[in-house]
Amino acid sequence: MSEREKILRFFKSGSDEELAGKLLDLADGARRSRRFRVSPFLDPHGQNVAEIVAANFPQIRMERSGGFKNAERMRIAFICDDFYGSPDFAISALQVLWDKRYYDLGHRDVLGAFMGMGCTRDVLGDIVFNEDGAQLVVDSPLVPYVLSNLTRIGPAVVEVKEIGLDELKEKEQRVKLISATVSALRLDAVAAAGYGVSRSRMTEEIKALNVRVNWQDVKSPSLTVKEGDVISFRSRGRVEVAEIRGTTKKGRTAVTLKRYI
């Protein structure tokens, strides 16, 4: 069995076989060209897949960049050991401006407008809001198209201009600590506590594929979560299972959650 087949078999049990195959092609392209190959923007789970590919691929090392210093979505460069230059991640930064006195736009609005132009999610990195509007990073060849076509986000008329990567501002992380007790470390119970909704509603949201764990789709409300797991609820932000503190006298499990707002 070839090394490629072994790696693909490792991912076959999950939903990452297709992604692993594409990343393997990039790593192999870097090896053959003796230069580098760069991936689309990947979420943290996709980056973990890339790390496994690079670790099991001879003569290849890996670097990453997402524009922002604390970027979540990043592009991965597979680099041949024979290449001594710096890889070109082909990342450009944009500032989107609108009149914030009249329009309160959010992440979902900006992402929706971007994808409404026919763009796919993998050519867009993080979206970070600032006092003037929003900053985002995109695949460099896409910049002229975005500058010409992104003129409105929802009801708001917007102006888009290209800026230097050094002008990107670090993303602020506002965190709310939540202390709760749950009947079990089930996804529906923990997520309901983290987002302040009923367990029955959270069960419906999970079954509707509106909830992810560690950036992966989940279908089962009974999935057991553990410390360090990150739960994301569409348009409602993220909750991290920060600590499992033990069992109360009533037999419930005490947890500390971090809600990123």
PDB file of N, CA, C and O in Angstrom, residues 39-72:
ATOM      1  N   SER A  39      -2.630  26.060  -0.481  1.00  0.00           N
ATOM      2  CA  SER A  39      -4.019  25.606  -0.392  1.00  0.00           C
ATOM      3  C   SER A  39      -4.982  26.788  -0.408  1.00  0.00           C
ATOM      4  O   SER A  39      -4.573  27.940  -0.229  1.00  0.00           O
ATOM      5  N   PRO A  40      -6.277  26.530  -0.587  1.00  0.00           N
ATOM      6  CA  PRO A  40      -7.287  27.557  -0.310  1.00  0.00           C
ATOM      7  C   PRO A  40      -7.287  27.879   1.186  1.00  0.00           C
ATOM      8  O   PRO A  40      -6.561  27.266   1.973  1.00  0.00           O
ATOM      9  N   PHE A  41      -8.115  28.835   1.607  1.00  0.00           N
ATOM     10  CA  PHE A  41      -8.256  29.126   3.025  1.00  0.00           C
ATOM     11  C   PHE A  41      -8.925  27.930   3.718  1.00  0.00           C
ATOM     12  O   PHE A  41      -9.934  27.410   3.239  1.00  0.00           O
ATOM     13  N   LEU A  42      -8.353  27.522   4.848  1.00  0.00           N
ATOM     14  CA  LEU A  42      -8.850  26.377   5.599  1.00  0.00           C
ATOM     15  C   LEU A  42      -9.217  26.801   7.016  1.00  0.00           C
ATOM     16  O   LEU A  42      -8.527  27.643   7.625  1.00  0.00           O
ATOM     17  N   ASP A  43     -10.281  26.208   7.549  1.00  0.00           N
ATOM     18  CA  ASP A  43     -10.606  26.433   8.954  1.00  0.00           C
ATOM     19  C   ASP A  43      -9.641  25.616   9.810  1.00  0.00           C
ATOM     20  O   ASP A  43      -8.820  24.852   9.281  1.00  0.00           O
ATOM     21  N   PRO A  44      -9.677  25.783  11.151  1.00  0.00           N
ATOM     22  CA  PRO A  44      -8.716  25.054  11.989  1.00  0.00           C
ATOM     23  C   PRO A  44      -8.751  23.539  11.803  1.00  0.00           C
ATOM     24  O   PRO A  44      -7.697  22.885  11.884  1.00  0.00           O
ATOM     25  N   HIS A  45      -9.910  22.975  11.547  1.00  0.00           N
ATOM     26  CA  HIS A  45      -9.961  21.535  11.328  1.00  0.00           C
ATOM     27  C   HIS A  45      -9.232  21.168  10.030  1.00  0.00           C
ATOM     28  O   HIS A  45      -8.456  20.204   9.992  1.00  0.00           O
ATOM     29  N   GLY A  46      -9.459  21.932   8.975  1.00  0.00           N
ATOM     30  CA  GLY A  46      -8.760  21.680   7.716  1.00  0.00           C
ATOM     31  C   GLY A  46      -7.255  21.829   7.864  1.00  0.00           C
ATOM     32  O   GLY A  46      -6.480  21.087   7.244  1.00  0.00           O
ATOM     33  N   GLN A  47      -6.829  22.766   8.712  1.00  0.00           N
ATOM     34  CA  GLN A  47      -5.401  22.928   8.964  1.00  0.00           C
ATOM     35  C   GLN A  47      -4.816  21.712   9.673  1.00  0.00           C
ATOM     36  O   GLN A  47      -3.677  21.320   9.423  1.00  0.00           O
ATOM     37  N   ASN A  48      -5.616  21.110  10.559  1.00  0.00           N
ATOM     38  CA  ASN A  48      -5.157  19.882  11.226  1.00  0.00           C
ATOM     39  C   ASN A  48      -4.966  18.758  10.209  1.00  0.00           C
ATOM     40  O   ASN A  48      -4.007  17.974  10.304  1.00  0.00           O
ATOM     41  N   VAL A  49      -5.879  18.668   9.236  1.00  0.00           N
ATOM     42  CA  VAL A  49      -5.732  17.662   8.184  1.00  0.00           C
ATOM     43  C   VAL A  49      -4.444  17.918   7.403  1.00  0.00           C
ATOM     44  O   VAL A  49      -3.682  16.987   7.102  1.00  0.00           O
ATOM     45  N   ALA A  50      -4.177  19.185   7.104  1.00  0.00           N
ATOM     46  CA  ALA A  50      -2.960  19.537   6.366  1.00  0.00           C
ATOM     47  C   ALA A  50      -1.704  19.168   7.153  1.00  0.00           C
ATOM     48  O   ALA A  50      -0.706  18.715   6.574  1.00  0.00           O
ATOM     49  N   GLU A  51      -1.739  19.352   8.472  1.00  0.00           N
ATOM     50  CA  GLU A  51      -0.591  19.000   9.308  1.00  0.00           C
ATOM     51  C   GLU A  51      -0.295  17.506   9.223  1.00  0.00           C
ATOM     52  O   GLU A  51       0.869  17.094   9.145  1.00  0.00           O
ATOM     53  N   ILE A  52      -1.350  16.702   9.243  1.00  0.00           N
ATOM     54  CA  ILE A  52      -1.163  15.251   9.162  1.00  0.00           C
ATOM     55  C   ILE A  52      -0.588  14.866   7.804  1.00  0.00           C
ATOM     56  O   ILE A  52       0.310  14.025   7.705  1.00  0.00           O
ATOM     57  N   VAL A  53      -1.092  15.502   6.739  1.00  0.00           N
ATOM     58  CA  VAL A  53      -0.572  15.228   5.395  1.00  0.00           C
ATOM     59  C   VAL A  53       0.910  15.576   5.331  1.00  0.00           C
ATOM     60  O   VAL A  53       1.740  14.781   4.865  1.00  0.00           O
ATOM     61  N   ALA A  54       1.269  16.775   5.811  1.00  0.00           N
ATOM     62  CA  ALA A  54       2.669  17.211   5.740  1.00  0.00           C
ATOM     63  C   ALA A  54       3.574  16.307   6.569  1.00  0.00           C
ATOM     64  O   ALA A  54       4.702  15.996   6.154  1.00  0.00           O
ATOM     65  N   ALA A  55       3.097  15.879   7.732  1.00  0.00           N
ATOM     66  CA  ALA A  55       3.916  15.048   8.616  1.00  0.00           C
ATOM     67  C   ALA A  55       4.200  13.679   8.012  1.00  0.00           C
ATOM     68  O   ALA A  55       5.195  13.037   8.357  1.00  0.00           O
ATOM     69  N   ASN A  56       3.316  13.234   7.118  1.00  0.00           N
ATOM     70  CA  ASN A  56       3.478  11.907   6.524  1.00  0.00           C
ATOM     71  C   ASN A  56       3.951  11.958   5.079  1.00  0.00           C
ATOM     72  O   ASN A  56       3.959  10.926   4.397  1.00  0.00           O
ATOM     73  N   PHE A  57       4.359  13.150   4.634  1.00  0.00           N
ATOM     74  CA  PHE A  57       4.788  13.297   3.248  1.00  0.00           C
ATOM     75  C   PHE A  57       6.268  13.608   3.224  1.00  0.00           C
ATOM     76  O   PHE A  57       6.690  14.663   3.709  1.00  0.00           O
ATOM     77  N   PRO A  58       7.106  12.716   2.689  1.00  0.00           N
ATOM     78  CA  PRO A  58       8.558  12.927   2.705  1.00  0.00           C
ATOM     79  C   PRO A  58       8.960  14.201   1.963  1.00  0.00           C
ATOM     80  O   PRO A  58       8.326  14.590   0.978  1.00  0.00           O
ATOM     81  N   GLN A  59       9.984  14.858   2.479  1.00  0.00           N
ATOM     82  CA  GLN A  59      10.612  16.023   1.834  1.00  0.00           C
ATOM     83  C   GLN A  59       9.718  17.259   1.804  1.00  0.00           C
ATOM     84  O   GLN A  59       9.984  18.189   1.044  1.00  0.00           O
ATOM     85  N   ILE A  60       8.672  17.302   2.620  1.00  0.00           N
ATOM     86  CA  ILE A  60       7.754  18.434   2.599  1.00  0.00           C
ATOM     87  C   ILE A  60       7.618  19.024   4.004  1.00  0.00           C
ATOM     88  O   ILE A  60       7.469  18.308   4.986  1.00  0.00           O
ATOM     89  N   ARG A  61       7.718  20.354   4.073  1.00  0.00           N
ATOM     90  CA  ARG A  61       7.421  21.048   5.314  1.00  0.00           C
ATOM     91  C   ARG A  61       6.218  21.973   5.072  1.00  0.00           C
ATOM     92  O   ARG A  61       5.803  22.181   3.929  1.00  0.00           O
ATOM     93  N   MET A  62       5.671  22.500   6.134  1.00  0.00           N
ATOM     94  CA  MET A  62       4.433  23.265   6.021  1.00  0.00           C
ATOM     95  C   MET A  62       4.561  24.615   6.713  1.00  0.00           C
ATOM     96  O   MET A  62       5.128  24.721   7.789  1.00  0.00           O
ATOM     97  N   GLU A  63       4.028  25.658   6.073  1.00  0.00           N
ATOM     98  CA  GLU A  63       3.882  26.969   6.701  1.00  0.00           C
ATOM     99  C   GLU A  63       2.452  27.431   6.478  1.00  0.00           C
ATOM    100  O   GLU A  63       1.746  26.907   5.619  1.00  0.00           O
ATOM    101  N   ARG A  64       2.017  28.403   7.270  1.00  0.00           N
ATOM    102  CA  ARG A  64       0.638  28.882   7.133  1.00  0.00           C
ATOM    103  C   ARG A  64       0.572  30.397   7.295  1.00  0.00           C
ATOM    104  O   ARG A  64       1.430  31.004   7.938  1.00  0.00           O
ATOM    105  N   SER A  65      -0.453  30.997   6.700  1.00  0.00           N
ATOM    106  CA  SER A  65      -0.661  32.435   6.835  1.00  0.00           C
ATOM    107  C   SER A  65      -2.132  32.742   6.597  1.00  0.00           C
ATOM    108  O   SER A  65      -2.767  32.160   5.720  1.00  0.00           O
ATOM    109  N   GLY A  66      -2.637  33.675   7.413  1.00  0.00           N
ATOM    110  CA  GLY A  66      -4.019  34.110   7.238  1.00  0.00           C
ATOM    111  C   GLY A  66      -4.159  35.619   7.187  1.00  0.00           C
ATOM    112  O   GLY A  66      -5.264  36.147   7.295  1.00  0.00           O
ATOM    113  N   GLY A  67      -3.039  36.319   7.034  1.00  0.00           N
ATOM    114  CA  GLY A  67      -3.099  37.783   6.972  1.00  0.00           C
ATOM    115  C   GLY A  67      -3.119  38.408   8.353  1.00  0.00           C
ATOM    116  O   GLY A  67      -2.176  39.093   8.748  1.00  0.00           O
ATOM    117  N   PHE A  68      -4.190  38.178   9.115  1.00  0.00           N
ATOM    118  CA  PHE A  68      -4.284  38.686  10.480  1.00  0.00           C
ATOM    119  C   PHE A  68      -3.311  37.924  11.384  1.00  0.00           C
ATOM    120  O   PHE A  68      -3.060  36.738  11.181  1.00  0.00           O
ATOM    121  N   LYS A  69      -2.801  38.608  12.410  1.00  0.00           N
ATOM    122  CA  LYS A  69      -1.844  37.972  13.314  1.00  0.00           C
ATOM    123  C   LYS A  69      -2.457  36.779  14.035  1.00  0.00           C
ATOM    124  O   LYS A  69      -1.780  35.796  14.302  1.00  0.00           O
ATOM    125  N   ASN A  70      -3.726  36.900  14.414  1.00  0.00           N
ATOM    126  CA  ASN A  70      -4.386  35.810  15.137  1.00  0.00           C
ATOM    127  C   ASN A  70      -5.481  35.192  14.272  1.00  0.00           C
ATOM    128  O   ASN A  70      -6.579  34.881  14.747  1.00  0.00           O
ATOM    129  N   ALA A  71      -5.170  35.009  12.992  1.00  0.00           N
ATOM    130  CA  ALA A  71      -6.167  34.509  12.040  1.00  0.00           C
ATOM    131  C   ALA A  71      -6.658  33.119  12.412  1.00  0.00           C
ATOM    132  O   ALA A  71      -5.911  32.285  12.920  1.00  0.00           O
ATOM    133  N   GLU A  72      -7.928  32.893  12.122  1.00  0.00           N
ATOM    134  CA  GLU A  72      -8.507  31.560  12.301  1.00  0.00           C
ATOM    135  C   GLU A  72      -8.441  30.776  10.996  1.00  0.00           C
ATOM    136  O   GLU A  72      -7.981  29.639  10.960  1.00  0.00           O
TER     137      GLU A  72
END
